[in-house]
Short mmCIF file of C-alpha atoms in Angstrom, two decimals:
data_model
loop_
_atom_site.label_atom_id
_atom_site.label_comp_id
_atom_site.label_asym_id
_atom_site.label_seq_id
_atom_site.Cartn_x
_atom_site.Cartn_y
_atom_site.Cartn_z
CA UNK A 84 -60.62 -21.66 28.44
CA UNK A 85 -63.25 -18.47 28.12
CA UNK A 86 -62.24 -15.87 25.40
CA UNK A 87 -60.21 -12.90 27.12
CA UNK A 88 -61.77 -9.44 25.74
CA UNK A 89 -59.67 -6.48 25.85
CA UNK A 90 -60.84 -3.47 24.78
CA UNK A 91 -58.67 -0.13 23.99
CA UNK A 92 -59.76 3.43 24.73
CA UNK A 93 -62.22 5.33 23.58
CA UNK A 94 -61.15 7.52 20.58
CA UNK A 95 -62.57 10.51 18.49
CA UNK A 96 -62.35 13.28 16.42
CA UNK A 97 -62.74 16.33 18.69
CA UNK A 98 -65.02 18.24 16.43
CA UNK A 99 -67.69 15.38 16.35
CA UNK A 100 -67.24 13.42 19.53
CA UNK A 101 -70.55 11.69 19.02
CA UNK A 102 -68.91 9.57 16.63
CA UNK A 103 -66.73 7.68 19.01
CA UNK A 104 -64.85 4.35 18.73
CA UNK A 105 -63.26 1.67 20.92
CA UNK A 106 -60.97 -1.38 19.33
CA UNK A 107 -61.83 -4.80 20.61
CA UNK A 108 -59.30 -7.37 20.42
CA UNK A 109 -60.71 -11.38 21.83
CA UNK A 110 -58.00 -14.21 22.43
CA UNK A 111 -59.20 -17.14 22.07
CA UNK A 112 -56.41 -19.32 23.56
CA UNK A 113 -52.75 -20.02 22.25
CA UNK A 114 -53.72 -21.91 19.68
CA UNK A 115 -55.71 -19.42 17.82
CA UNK A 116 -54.20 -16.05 16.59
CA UNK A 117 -56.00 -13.23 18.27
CA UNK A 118 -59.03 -11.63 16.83
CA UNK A 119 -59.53 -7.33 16.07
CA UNK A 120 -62.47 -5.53 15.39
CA UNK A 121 -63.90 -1.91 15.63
CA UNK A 122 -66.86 -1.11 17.06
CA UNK A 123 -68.56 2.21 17.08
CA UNK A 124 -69.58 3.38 20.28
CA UNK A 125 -71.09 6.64 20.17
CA UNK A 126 -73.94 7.02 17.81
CA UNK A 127 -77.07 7.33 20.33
CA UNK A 128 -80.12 7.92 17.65
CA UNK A 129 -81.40 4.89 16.50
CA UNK A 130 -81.56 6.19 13.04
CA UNK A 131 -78.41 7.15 12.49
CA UNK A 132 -75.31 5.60 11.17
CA UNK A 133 -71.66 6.84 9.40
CA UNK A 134 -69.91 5.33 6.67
CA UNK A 135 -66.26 5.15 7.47
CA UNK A 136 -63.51 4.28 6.27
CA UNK A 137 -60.62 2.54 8.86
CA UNK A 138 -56.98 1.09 8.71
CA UNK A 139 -56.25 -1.04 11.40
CA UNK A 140 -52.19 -1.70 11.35
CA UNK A 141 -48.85 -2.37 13.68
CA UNK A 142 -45.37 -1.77 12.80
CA UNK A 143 -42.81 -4.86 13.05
CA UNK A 144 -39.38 -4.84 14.99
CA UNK A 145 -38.10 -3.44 11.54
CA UNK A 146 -40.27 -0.20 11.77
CA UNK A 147 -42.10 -1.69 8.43
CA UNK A 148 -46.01 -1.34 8.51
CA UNK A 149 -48.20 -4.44 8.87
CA UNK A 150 -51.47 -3.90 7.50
CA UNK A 151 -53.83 -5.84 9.52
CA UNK A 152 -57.37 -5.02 7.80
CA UNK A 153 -58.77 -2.26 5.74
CA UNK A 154 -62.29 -1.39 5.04
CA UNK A 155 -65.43 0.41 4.19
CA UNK A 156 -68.02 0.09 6.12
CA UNK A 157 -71.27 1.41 7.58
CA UNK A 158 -71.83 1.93 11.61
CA UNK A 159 -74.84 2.15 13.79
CA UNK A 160 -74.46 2.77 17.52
CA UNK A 161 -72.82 -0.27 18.91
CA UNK A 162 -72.08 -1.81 15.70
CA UNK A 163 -68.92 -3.86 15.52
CA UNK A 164 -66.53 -4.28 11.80
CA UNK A 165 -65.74 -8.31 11.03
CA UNK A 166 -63.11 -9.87 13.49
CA UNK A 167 -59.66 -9.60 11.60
CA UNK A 168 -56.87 -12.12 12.85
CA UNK A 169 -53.63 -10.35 14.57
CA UNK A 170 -50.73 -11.93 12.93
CA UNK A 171 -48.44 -11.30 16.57
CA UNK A 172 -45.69 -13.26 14.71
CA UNK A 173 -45.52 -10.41 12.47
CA UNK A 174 -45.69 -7.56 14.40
CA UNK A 175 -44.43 -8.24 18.30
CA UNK A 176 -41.29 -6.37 19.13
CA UNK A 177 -38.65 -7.85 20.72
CA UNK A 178 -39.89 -7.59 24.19
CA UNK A 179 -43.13 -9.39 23.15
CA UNK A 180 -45.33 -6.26 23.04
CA UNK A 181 -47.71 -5.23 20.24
CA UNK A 182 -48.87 -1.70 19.54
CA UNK A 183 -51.66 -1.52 17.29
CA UNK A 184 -52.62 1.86 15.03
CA UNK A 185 -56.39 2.67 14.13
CA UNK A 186 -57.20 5.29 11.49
CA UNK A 187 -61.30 5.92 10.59
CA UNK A 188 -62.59 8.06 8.51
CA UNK A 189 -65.78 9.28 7.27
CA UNK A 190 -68.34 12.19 6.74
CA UNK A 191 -70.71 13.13 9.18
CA UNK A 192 -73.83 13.44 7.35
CA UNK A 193 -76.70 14.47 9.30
CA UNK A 194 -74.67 14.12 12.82
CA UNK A 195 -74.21 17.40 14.68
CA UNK A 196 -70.45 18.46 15.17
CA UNK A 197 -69.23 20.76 17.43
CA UNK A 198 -66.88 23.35 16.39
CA UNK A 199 -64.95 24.59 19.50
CA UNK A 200 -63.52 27.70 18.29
CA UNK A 201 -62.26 28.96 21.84
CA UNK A 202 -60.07 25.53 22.10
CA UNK A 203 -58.69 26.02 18.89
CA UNK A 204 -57.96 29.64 19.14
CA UNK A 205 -56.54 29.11 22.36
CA UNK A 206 -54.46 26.65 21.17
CA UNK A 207 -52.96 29.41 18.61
CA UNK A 208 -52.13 31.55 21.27
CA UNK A 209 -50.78 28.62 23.16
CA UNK A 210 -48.33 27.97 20.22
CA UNK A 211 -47.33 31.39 19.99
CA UNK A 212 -46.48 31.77 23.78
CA UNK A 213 -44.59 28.19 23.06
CA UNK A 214 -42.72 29.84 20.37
CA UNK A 215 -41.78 33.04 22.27
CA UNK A 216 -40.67 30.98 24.99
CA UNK A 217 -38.14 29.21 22.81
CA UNK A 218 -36.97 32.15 21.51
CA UNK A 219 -36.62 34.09 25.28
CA UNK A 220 -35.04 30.99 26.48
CA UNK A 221 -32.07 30.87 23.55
CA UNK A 222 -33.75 27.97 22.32
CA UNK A 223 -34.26 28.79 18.63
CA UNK A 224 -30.99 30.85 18.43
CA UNK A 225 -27.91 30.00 16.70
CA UNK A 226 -26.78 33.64 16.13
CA UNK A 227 -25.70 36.67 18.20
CA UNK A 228 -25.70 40.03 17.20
CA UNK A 229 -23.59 42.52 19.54
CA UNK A 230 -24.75 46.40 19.06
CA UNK A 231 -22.62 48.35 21.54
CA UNK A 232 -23.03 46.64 25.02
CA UNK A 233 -26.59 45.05 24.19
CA UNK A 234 -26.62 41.33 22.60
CA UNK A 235 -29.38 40.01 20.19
CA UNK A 236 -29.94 36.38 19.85
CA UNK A 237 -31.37 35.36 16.71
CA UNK A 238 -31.96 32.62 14.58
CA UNK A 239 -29.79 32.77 10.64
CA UNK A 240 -32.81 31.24 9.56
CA UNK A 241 -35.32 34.41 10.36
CA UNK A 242 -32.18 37.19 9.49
CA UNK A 243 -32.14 35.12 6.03
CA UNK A 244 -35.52 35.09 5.25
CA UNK A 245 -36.31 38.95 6.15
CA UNK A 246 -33.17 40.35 5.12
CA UNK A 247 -31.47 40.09 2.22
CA UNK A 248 -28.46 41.75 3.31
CA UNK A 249 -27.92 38.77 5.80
CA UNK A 250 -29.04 36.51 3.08
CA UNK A 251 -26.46 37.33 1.17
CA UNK A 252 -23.56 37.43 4.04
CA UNK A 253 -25.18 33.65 5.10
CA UNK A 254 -24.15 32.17 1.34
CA UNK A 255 -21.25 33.92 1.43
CA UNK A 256 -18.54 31.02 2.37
CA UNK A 257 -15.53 33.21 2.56
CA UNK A 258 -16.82 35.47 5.04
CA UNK A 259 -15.76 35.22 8.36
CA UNK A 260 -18.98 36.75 9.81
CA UNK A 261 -21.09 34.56 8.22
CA UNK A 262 -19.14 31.55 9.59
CA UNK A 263 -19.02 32.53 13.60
CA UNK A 264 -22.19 32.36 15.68
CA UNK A 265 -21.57 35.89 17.12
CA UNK A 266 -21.39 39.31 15.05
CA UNK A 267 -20.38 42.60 17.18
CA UNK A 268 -18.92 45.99 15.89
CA UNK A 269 -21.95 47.07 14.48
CA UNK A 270 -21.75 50.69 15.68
CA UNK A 271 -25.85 51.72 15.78
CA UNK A 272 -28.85 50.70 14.93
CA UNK A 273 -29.88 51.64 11.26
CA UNK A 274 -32.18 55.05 12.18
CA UNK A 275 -31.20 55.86 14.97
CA UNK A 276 -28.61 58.73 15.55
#
């Protein structure tokens, strides 16, 4: 029987995608316990190479982590780490499947990285929008505050932490206010006439 190669996805850090990685696991046949190995893919200089650092791992049908190899090691383009034996015994879940974890890391010394600071300040506005949303759509509210006809939904946690008049009323455990999720009666709106 020929080995069966199966190789995961490429992965990478998104601020230095030149340092990319791919797992390879080879079964040899049922009588052997499957092999693992990393390989670095993306280094394309000849002269170049990363040390790194990498955890490969699984979690049994407990939810405990299996350490499957751990190591320091240095990478050229299209170098692969020592073959590690999969102990499926160890880690298959009940149905029989096996989901493997890979963690690398290292410093990338004299390898160009590309800072993206659009994405990632797009990705703060993106998270703010997110939030807002939540809010608008009563999401992150578990309080309502009734002025007059108009109701405010709020979160204790934000009234707590900005106010310490609501603070207080929150660890008050006698107070019937600070036990209901809606407040009303509150005739204006401090500053205005």
């Amino acid at each position: 029987m020929n080995d069966q190669i199966m190789t995961s996805k490429k992965f990478f850090n998104p601020i230095c995608p030149s340092v990319a990685w791919e797992l390879q696991i080879i079964v040899k046949n049922s009588y052997y316990q499957p092999l693992i190995s990393l390989i670095q893919i993306g280094l394309n200089e000849s002269k170049v190479s990363v040390f790194a650092k990498y955890n490969i791992y699984a979690y049994d049908n407990k939810g405990n982590r299996v350490n499957i190899c751990s190591y320091l090691e240095n990478f050229e383009n299209k170098t692969e780490s020592d073959k590690s034996e999969i102990q499926l015994h160890k880690i298959s879940q009940a149905d029989g499947s096996v989901l493997l974890y890979c963690e690398v890391e290292f410093v990338p010394q004299n390898i160009k990285c590309e800072y993206n600071y659009d994405q990632i300040a797009n990705s703060q506005v993106e998270e703010r929008n997110l939030i807002r949303e939540l809010f608008m759509d009563r999401t992150l509210t578990d309080f309502v505050i009734k002025i007059g006809d108009v109701k405010i939904n709020v979160h204790r946690c934000i009234l707590a932490q900005n106010s310490s008049v609501f603070l207080t009323m929150f660890e008050q455990t006698d107070m019937i206010e600070a036990k209901n999720v809606f407040t009303e009666n509150l005739d204006k709106i401090p500053g205005q006439n």
